[in-house]
CSV table of C-alpha atoms and ligand atoms in Angstrom, one decimal:
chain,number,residue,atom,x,y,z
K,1,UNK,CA,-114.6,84.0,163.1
K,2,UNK,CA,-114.0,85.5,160.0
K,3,UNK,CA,-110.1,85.1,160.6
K,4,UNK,CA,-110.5,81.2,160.3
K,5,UNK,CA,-112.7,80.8,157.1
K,6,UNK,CA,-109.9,83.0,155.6
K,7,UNK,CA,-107.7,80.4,157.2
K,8,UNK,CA,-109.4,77.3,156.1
K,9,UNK,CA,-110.1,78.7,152.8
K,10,UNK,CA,-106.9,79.9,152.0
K,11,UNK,CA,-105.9,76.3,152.6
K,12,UNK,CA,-108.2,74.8,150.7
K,13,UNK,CA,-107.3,76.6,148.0
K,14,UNK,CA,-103.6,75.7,148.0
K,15,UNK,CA,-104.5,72.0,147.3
K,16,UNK,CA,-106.8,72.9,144.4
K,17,UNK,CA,-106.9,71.2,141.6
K,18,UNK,CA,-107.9,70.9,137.9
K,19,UNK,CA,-107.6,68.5,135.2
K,20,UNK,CA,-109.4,70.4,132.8
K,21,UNK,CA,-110.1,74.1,132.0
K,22,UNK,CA,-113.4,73.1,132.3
K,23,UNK,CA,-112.8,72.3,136.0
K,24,UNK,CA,-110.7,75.4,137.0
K,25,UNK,CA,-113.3,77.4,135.6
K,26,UNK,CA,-115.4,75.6,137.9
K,27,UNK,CA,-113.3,76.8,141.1
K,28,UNK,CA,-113.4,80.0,139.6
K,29,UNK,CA,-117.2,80.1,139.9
K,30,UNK,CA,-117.0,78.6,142.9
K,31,UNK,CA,-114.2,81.1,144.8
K,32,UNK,CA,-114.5,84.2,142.7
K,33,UNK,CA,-117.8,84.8,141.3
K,34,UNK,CA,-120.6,86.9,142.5
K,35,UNK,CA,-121.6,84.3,144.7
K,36,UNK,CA,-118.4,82.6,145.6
K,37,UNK,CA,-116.6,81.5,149.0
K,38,UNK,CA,-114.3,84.8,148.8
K,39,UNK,CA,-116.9,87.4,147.4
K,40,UNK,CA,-119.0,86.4,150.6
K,41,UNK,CA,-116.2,86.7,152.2
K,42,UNK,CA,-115.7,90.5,151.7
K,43,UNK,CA,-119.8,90.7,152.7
K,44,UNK,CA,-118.7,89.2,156.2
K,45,UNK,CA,-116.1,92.2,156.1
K,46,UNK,CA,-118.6,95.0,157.0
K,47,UNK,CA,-119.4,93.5,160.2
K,48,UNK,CA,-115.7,93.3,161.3
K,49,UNK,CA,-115.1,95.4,164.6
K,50,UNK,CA,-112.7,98.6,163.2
K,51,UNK,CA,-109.7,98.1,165.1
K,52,UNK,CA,-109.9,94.6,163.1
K,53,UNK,CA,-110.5,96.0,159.7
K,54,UNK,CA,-107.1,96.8,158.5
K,55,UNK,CA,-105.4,92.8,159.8
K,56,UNK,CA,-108.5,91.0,158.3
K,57,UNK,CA,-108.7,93.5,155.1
K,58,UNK,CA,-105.0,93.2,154.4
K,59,UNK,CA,-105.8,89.4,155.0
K,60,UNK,CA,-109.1,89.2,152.6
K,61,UNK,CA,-107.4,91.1,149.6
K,62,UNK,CA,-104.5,88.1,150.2
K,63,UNK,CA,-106.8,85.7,149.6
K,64,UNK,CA,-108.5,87.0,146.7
K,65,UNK,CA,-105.2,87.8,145.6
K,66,UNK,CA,-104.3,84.4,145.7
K,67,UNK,CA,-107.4,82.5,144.6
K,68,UNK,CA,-106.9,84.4,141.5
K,69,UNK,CA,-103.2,83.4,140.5
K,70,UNK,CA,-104.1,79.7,141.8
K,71,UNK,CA,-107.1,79.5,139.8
K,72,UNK,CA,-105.5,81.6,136.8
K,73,UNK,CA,-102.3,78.6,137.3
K,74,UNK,CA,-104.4,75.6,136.9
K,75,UNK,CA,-106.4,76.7,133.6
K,76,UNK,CA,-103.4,77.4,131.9
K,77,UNK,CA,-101.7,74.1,132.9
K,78,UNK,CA,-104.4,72.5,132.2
K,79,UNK,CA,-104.7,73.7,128.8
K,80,UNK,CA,-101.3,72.7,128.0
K,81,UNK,CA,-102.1,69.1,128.9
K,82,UNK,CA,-104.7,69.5,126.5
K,83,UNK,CA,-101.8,70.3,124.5
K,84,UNK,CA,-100.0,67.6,125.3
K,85,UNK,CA,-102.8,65.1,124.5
K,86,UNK,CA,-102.8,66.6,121.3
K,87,UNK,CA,-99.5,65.9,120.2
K,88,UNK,CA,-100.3,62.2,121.7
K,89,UNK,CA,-102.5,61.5,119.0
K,90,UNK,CA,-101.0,63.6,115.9
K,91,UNK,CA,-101.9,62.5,112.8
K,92,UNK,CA,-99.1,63.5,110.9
K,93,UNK,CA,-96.8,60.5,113.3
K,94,UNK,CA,-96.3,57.4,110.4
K,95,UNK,CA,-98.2,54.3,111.0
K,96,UNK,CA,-97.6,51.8,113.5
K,97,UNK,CA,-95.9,48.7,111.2
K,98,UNK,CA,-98.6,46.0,109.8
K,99,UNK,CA,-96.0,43.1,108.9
K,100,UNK,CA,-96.8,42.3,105.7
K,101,UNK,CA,-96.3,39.2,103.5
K,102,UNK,CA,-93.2,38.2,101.2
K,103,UNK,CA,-93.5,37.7,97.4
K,104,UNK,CA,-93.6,33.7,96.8
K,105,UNK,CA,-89.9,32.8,95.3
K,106,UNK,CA,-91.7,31.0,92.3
K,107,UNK,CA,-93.6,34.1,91.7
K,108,UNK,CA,-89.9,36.5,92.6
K,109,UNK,CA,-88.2,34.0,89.5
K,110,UNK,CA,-90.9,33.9,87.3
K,111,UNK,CA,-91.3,37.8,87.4
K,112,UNK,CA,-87.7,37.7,86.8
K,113,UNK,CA,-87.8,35.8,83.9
K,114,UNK,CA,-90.4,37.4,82.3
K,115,UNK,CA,-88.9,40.9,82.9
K,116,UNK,CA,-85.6,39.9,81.4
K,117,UNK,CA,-87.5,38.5,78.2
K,118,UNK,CA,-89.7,41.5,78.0
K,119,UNK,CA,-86.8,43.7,77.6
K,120,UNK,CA,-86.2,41.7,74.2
K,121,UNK,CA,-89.2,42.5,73.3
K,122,UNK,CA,-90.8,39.0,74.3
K,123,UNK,CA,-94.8,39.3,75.2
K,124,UNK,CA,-96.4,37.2,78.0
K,125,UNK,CA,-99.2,35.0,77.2
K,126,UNK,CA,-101.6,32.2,78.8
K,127,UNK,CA,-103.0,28.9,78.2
K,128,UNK,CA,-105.3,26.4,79.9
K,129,UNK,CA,-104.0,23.9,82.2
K,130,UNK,CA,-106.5,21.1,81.6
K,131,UNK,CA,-105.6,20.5,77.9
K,132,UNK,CA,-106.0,17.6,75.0
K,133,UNK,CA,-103.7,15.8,73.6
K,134,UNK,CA,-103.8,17.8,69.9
K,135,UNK,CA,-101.9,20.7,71.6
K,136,UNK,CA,-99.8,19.3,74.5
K,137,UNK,CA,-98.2,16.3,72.0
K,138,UNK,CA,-99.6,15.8,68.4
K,139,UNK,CA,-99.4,19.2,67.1
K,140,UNK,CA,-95.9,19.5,68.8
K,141,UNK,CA,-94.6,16.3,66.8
K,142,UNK,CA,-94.0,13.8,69.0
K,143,UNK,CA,-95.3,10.0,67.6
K,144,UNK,CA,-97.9,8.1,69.2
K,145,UNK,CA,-95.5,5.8,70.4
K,146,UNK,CA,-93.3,8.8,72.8
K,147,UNK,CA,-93.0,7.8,76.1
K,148,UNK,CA,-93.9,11.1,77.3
K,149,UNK,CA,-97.6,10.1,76.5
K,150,UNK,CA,-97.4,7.1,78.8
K,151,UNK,CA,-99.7,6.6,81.3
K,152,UNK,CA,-97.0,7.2,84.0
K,153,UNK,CA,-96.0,10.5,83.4
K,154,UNK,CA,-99.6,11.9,82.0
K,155,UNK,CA,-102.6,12.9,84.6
K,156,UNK,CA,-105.6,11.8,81.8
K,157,UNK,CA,-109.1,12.3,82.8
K,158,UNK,CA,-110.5,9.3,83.2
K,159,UNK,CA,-113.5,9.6,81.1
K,160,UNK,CA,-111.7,11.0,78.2
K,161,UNK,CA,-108.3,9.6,77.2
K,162,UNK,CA,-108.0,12.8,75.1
K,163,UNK,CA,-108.3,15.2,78.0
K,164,UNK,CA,-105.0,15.8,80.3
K,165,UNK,CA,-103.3,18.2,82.7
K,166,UNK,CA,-100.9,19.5,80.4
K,167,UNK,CA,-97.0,18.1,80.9
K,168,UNK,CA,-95.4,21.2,79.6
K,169,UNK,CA,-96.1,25.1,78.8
K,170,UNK,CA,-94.9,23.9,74.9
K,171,UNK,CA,-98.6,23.4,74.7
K,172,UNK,CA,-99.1,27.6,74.5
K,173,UNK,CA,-97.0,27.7,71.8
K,174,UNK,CA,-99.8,25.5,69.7
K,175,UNK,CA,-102.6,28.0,71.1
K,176,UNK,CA,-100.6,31.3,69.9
K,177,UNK,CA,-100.0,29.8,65.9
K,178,UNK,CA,-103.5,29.4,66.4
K,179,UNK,CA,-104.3,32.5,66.1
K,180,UNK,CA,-101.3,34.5,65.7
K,181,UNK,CA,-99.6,34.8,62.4
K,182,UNK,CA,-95.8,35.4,62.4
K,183,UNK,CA,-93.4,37.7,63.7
K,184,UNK,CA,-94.6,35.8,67.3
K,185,UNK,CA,-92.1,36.3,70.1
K,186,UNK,CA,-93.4,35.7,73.0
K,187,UNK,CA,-93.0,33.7,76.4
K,188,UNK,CA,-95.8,31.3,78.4
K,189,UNK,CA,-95.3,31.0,82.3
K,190,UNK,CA,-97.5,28.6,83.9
K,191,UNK,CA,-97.5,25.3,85.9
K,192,UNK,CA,-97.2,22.0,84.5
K,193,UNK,CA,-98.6,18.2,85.7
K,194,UNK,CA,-96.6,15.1,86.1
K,195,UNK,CA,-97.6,11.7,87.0
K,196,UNK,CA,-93.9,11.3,89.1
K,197,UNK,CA,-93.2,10.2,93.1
K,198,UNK,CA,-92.6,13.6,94.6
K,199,UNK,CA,-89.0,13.6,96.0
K,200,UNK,CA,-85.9,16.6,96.8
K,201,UNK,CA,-85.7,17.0,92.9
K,202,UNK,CA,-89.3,16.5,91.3
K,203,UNK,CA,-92.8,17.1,92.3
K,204,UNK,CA,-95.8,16.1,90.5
K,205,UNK,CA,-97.2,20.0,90.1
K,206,UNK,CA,-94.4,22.6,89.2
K,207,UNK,CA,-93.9,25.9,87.1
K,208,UNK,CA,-92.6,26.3,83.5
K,209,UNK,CA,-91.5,29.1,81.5
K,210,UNK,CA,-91.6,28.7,77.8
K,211,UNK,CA,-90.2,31.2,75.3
K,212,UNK,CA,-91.7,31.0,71.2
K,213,UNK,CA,-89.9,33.6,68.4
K,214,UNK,CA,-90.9,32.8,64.9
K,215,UNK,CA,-89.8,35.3,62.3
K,216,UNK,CA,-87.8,35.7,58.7
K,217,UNK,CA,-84.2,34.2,58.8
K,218,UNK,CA,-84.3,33.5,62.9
K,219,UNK,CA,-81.1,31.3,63.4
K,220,UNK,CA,-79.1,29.1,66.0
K,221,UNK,CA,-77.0,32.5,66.5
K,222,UNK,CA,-80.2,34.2,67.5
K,223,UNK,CA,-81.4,31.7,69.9
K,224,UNK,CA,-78.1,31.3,71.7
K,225,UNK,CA,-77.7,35.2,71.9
K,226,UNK,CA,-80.8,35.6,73.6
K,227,UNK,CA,-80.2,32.6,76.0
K,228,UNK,CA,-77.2,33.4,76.2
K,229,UNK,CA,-77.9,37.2,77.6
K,230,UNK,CA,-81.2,35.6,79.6
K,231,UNK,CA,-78.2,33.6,81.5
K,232,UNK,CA,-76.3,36.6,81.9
K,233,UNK,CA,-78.9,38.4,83.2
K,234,UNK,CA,-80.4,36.1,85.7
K,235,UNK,CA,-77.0,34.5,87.1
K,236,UNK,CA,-74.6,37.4,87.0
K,237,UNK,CA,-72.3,38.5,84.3
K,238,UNK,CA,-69.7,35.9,84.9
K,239,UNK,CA,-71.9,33.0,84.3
K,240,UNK,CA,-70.3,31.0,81.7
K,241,UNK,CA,-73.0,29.2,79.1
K,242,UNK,CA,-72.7,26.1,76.9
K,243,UNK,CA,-74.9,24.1,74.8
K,244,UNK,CA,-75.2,20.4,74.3
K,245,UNK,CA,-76.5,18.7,71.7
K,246,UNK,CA,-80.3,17.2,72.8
K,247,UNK,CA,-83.0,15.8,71.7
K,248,UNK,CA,-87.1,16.8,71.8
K,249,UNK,CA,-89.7,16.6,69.4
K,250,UNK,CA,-90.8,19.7,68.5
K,251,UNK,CA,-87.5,21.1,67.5
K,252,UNK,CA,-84.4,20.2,65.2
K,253,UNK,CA,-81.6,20.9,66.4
K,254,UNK,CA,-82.3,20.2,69.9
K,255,UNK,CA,-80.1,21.4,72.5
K,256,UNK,CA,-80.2,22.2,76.5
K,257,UNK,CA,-77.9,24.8,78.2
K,258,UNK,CA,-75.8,24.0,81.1
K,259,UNK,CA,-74.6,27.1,82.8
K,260,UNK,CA,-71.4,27.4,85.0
K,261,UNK,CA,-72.1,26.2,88.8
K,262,UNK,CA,-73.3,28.9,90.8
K,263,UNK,CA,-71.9,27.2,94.0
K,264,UNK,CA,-68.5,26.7,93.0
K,265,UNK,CA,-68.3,28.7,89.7
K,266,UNK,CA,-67.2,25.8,87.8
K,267,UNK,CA,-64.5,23.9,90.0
K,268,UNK,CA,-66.9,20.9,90.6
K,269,UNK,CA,-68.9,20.2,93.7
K,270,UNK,CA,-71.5,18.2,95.0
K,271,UNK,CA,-74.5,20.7,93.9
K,272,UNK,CA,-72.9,20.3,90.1
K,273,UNK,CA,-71.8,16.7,90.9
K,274,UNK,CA,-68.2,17.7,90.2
K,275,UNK,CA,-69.1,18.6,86.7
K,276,UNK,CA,-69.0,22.5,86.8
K,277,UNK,CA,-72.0,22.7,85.3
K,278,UNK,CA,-75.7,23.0,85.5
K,279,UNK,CA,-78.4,22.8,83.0
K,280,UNK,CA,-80.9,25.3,83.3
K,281,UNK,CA,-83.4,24.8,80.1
K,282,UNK,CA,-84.2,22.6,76.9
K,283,UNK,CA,-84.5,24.6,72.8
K,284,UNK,CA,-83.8,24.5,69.9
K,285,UNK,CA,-85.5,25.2,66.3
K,286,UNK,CA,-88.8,24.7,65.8
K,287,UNK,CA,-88.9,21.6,63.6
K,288,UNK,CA,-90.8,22.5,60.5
K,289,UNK,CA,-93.5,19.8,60.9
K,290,UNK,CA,-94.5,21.8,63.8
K,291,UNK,CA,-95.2,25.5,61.7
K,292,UNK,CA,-96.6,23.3,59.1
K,293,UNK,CA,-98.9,21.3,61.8
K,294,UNK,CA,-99.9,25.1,62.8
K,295,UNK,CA,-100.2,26.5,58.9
K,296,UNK,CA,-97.0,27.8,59.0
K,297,UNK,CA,-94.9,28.1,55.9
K,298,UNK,CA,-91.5,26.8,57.0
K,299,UNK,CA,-90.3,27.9,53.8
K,300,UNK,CA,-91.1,31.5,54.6
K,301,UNK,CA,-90.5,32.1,58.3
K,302,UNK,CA,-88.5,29.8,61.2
K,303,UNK,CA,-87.6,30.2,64.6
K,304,UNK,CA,-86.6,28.8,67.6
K,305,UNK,CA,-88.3,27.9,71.1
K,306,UNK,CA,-86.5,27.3,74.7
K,307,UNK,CA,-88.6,25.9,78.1
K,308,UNK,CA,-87.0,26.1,81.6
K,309,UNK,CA,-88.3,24.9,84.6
K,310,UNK,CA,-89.1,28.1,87.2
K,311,UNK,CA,-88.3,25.7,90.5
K,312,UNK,CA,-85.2,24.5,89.3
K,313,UNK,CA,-83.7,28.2,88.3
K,314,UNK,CA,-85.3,29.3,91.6
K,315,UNK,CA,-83.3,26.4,93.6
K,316,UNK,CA,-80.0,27.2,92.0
K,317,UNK,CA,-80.6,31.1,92.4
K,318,UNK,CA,-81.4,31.1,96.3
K,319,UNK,CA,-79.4,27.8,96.6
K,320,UNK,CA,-82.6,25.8,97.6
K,321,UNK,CA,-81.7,22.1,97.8
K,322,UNK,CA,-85.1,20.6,98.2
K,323,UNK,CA,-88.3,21.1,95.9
K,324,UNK,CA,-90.6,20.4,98.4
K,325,UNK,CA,-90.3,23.6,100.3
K,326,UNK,CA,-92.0,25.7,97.4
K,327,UNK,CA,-95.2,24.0,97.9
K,328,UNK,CA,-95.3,23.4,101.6
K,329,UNK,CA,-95.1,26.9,102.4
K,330,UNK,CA,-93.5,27.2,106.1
K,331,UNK,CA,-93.4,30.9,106.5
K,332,UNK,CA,-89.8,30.2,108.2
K,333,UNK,CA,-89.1,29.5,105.0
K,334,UNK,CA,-91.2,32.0,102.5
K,335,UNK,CA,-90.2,34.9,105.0
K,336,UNK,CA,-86.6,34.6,103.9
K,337,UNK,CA,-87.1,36.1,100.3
K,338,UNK,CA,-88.9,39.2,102.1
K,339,UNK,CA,-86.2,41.7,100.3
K,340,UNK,CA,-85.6,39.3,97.4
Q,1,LIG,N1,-91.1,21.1,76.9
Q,1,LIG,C1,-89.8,20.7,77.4
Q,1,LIG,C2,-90.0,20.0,78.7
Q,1,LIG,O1,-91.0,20.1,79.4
Q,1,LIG,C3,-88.9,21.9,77.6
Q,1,LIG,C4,-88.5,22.4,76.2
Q,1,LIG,C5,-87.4,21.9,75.6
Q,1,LIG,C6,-89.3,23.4,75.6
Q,1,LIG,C7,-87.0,22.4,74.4
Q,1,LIG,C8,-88.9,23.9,74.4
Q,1,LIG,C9,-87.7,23.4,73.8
Q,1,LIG,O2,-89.5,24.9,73.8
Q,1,LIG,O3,-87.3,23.9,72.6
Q,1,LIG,O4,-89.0,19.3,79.2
């Protein structure tokens, strides 16, 4: 009976569905076109009995009606899924977070240092790490007898007694004379060998920074005004700065510079050793024998020279009480100078 496929199909089509406007179109084909359910539905209808026609009709046109809105429903909500997947993947939505890694603190320090020196007009420059003895201790002025050419503190190659990991960055200084003639003011990061047992305070491979300014009528004032300001600048304004009197070979007078502790700001503690004060570096003036070892006129030009050590600043910045941890890298430890 032509009653019940209306029935059935009118059923049928109340549970349609369609994930895609592709697949409502599909129904539509399949209800509403030429050939569809309903169409042949309204073929059926010319056979109907005429005291039927106007029920069934009223019933057919129904149906069509409502295979129509049905269909015409699930395309559009379908196409606004396919809206909704659209802003799923938008392309303008920032990145999903790669962690990334933290900025060594030797390398945080050392860029520290060399930005505060560059902004007194200090240049950076380089030297080689496996050196000879001519430019790590002769041309610097210390005797053949120094202990710091002993066996025990030295890494010499084995084959040639002349060849050696360099002890300290002073060797740069050599290398720029060399080839640079006066005004020179410059600095010379880099890391430094020691034959020594490694313990909380020394290791055998660590990281200098040495600073060189040669020029007409440069004095003690001038080297304790810019150490003075370097002080300033990496330990906060109210860092209070002295210098002692000190001995090294390569300059005369020799000081180091003890600034105030930055634990307990000069009281006296353990980290200070209840002295109130710290040293941070070794300078002085370059000791003529050394501009004259490099064909420099002492009589025309002098200057001074100043070497820190970038582990210990580092320690007493970020109140690191162990040199070990810079060179076992535990990324417990590393991760905690992310926003340094
Ligand atoms: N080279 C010295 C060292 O390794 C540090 C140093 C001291 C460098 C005094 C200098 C200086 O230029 O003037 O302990």
């Amino acid at each position: 009976m032509l009653k019940d496929k209306i029935q059935n199909i009118k059923a049928e089509i109340e549970s349609l569905k369609a994930q895609s406007v592709d697949d409502a179109e599909a129904l539509r084909i399949k209800y509403l076109s030429k050939k569809g359910l309903v169409t042949a539905l309204f073929d059926e209808f010319k056979t109907v009995p005429a005291d039927l026609k106007r029920e069934i009709g009223q019933n057919l046109n129904e149906l069509k009606n409502l295979a129509q809105s049905r269909i015409a429903e699930l395309k559009e909500r379908a196409a606004q899924n396919v809206k909704v997947e659209t802003v799923a993947t938008d392309l303008t939505r920032p990145a999903v977070n790669t962690p990334l890694g933290s900025r060594h603190p030797i390398s945080i320090v050392k860029n520290q240092i060399v930005d505060i020196f560059s902004r007194l007009g200090f240049s950076v420059a380089e030297g080689p790490e496996v050196e000879d003895d001519w430019h790590v201790f002769t041309a610097l002025n210390f005797p053949p007898e120094h202990p710091a050419r002993d066996m025990q503190d030295t890494f010499f190659i084995n084959t040639n007694p002349d060849i050696l990991l360099r002890t300290h960055t002073s060797s740069v200084q050599v290398r720029v004379m060399e080839r640079q003639r006066p005004p020179i003011r410059s600095i010379f990061p880099g890391r430094v060998f020691r034959n020594e047992a490694i313990s909380a305070r020394a290791h055998c491979i660590f990281h200098q920074v040495e600073g060189l300014y040669i020029a007409h009528n440069v004095s003690f004032a001038d080297l304790k005004q810019c150490l003075t300001y370097f002080a300033k600048e990496m330990f906060g304004p109210e860092v209070k700065v002295r210098l002692r009197p000190s001995y090294f070979p390569f300059t005369e007078p020799s000081a180091e510079m003890d600034v105030s502790c930055t634990l307990c700001g000069g009281a006296g503690c353990g980290v200070c050793k209840g002295s109130g004060w710290l040293e941070i570096l070794g300078c002085g003036m370059v000791d003529p024998n050394v501009l004259q070892n490099n064909n420099i006129d002492p009589n025309e030009y002098s200057g001074f020279a100043f070497g820190m050590g970038v582990e210990r600043i580092a320690m007493l910045r970020f109140g690191v009480n162990d040199i070990r941890h810079f060179f076992e890298n535990d990324v417990r430890f590393l991760r905690q100078f992310q926003s340094a």
